[in-house]
C-alpha atoms as one frame of an Amber mdcrd trajectory, in Angstrom:
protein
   0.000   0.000   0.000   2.086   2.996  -1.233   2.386   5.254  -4.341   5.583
   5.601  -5.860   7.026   8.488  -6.312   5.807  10.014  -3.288   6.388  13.729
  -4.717   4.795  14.323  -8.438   5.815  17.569  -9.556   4.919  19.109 -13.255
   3.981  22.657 -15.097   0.466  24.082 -15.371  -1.917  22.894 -18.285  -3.148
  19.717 -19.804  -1.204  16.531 -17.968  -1.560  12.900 -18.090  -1.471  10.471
 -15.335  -0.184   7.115 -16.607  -0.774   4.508 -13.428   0.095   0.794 -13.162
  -0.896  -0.931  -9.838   2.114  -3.318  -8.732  -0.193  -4.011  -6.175  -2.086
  -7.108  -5.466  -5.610  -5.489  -4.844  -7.933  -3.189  -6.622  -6.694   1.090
  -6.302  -7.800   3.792  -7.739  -5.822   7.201  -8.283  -7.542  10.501  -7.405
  -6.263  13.859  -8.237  -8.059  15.645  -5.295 -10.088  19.239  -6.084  -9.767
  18.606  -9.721 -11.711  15.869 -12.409  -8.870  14.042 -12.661 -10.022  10.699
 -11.105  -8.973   6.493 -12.368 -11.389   4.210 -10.813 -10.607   0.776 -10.747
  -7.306  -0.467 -11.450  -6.668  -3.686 -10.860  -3.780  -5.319 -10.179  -1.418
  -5.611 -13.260  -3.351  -2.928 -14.969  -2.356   0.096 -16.179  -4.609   2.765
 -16.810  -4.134   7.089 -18.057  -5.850   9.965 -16.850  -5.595  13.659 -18.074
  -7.069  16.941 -17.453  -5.912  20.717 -17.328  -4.117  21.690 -13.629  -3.599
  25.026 -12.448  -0.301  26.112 -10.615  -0.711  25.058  -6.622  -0.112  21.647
  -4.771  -2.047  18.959  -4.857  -2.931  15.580  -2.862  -3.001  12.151  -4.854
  -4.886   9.478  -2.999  -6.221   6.193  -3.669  -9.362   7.166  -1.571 -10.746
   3.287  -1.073 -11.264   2.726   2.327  -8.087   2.782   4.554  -5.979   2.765
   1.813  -4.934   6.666   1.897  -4.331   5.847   6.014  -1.971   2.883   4.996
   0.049   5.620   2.550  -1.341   5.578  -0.515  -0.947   9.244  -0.767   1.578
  11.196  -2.873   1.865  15.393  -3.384   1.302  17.049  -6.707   3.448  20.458
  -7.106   2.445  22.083 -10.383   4.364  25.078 -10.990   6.908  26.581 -13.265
């Protein structure tokens, strides 16, 4: 139960999320206070994401019950 890396960083505008889970149970990857959202990955499978981000920091979680709390968490920086 982690997210590797733990710190994301990238410049403002339209990004894709590319996310395999290593893992061995279902995750999902949330971009939190934006649309960007992957429901459902399951283990082996690697799924993309993309939407428009505006300079600030951000919280990625995989927000399936206890699974942030066991650190699946990472921070976002988007910024020059």
């Amino acid at each position: 139960f982690k997210m590797e890396p733990k710190a994301l960083a990238t410049k403002p505008g339209k990004v894709t999320f590319r996310v395999k889970n290593a893992g061995a149970v279902e995750h999902n990857f949330i971009v939190e206070k934006t649309t960007i959202k992957i429901e459902a990955i399951q283990p082996g499978e690697t799924k993309t994401a993309s939407g428009d981000l505006k300079a600030g920091q951000y919280k990625v979680v995989c927000n399936i019950p206890g699974h942030a709390e066991a650190g699946m968490v990472a921070t976002l920086k988007v910024g020059p």
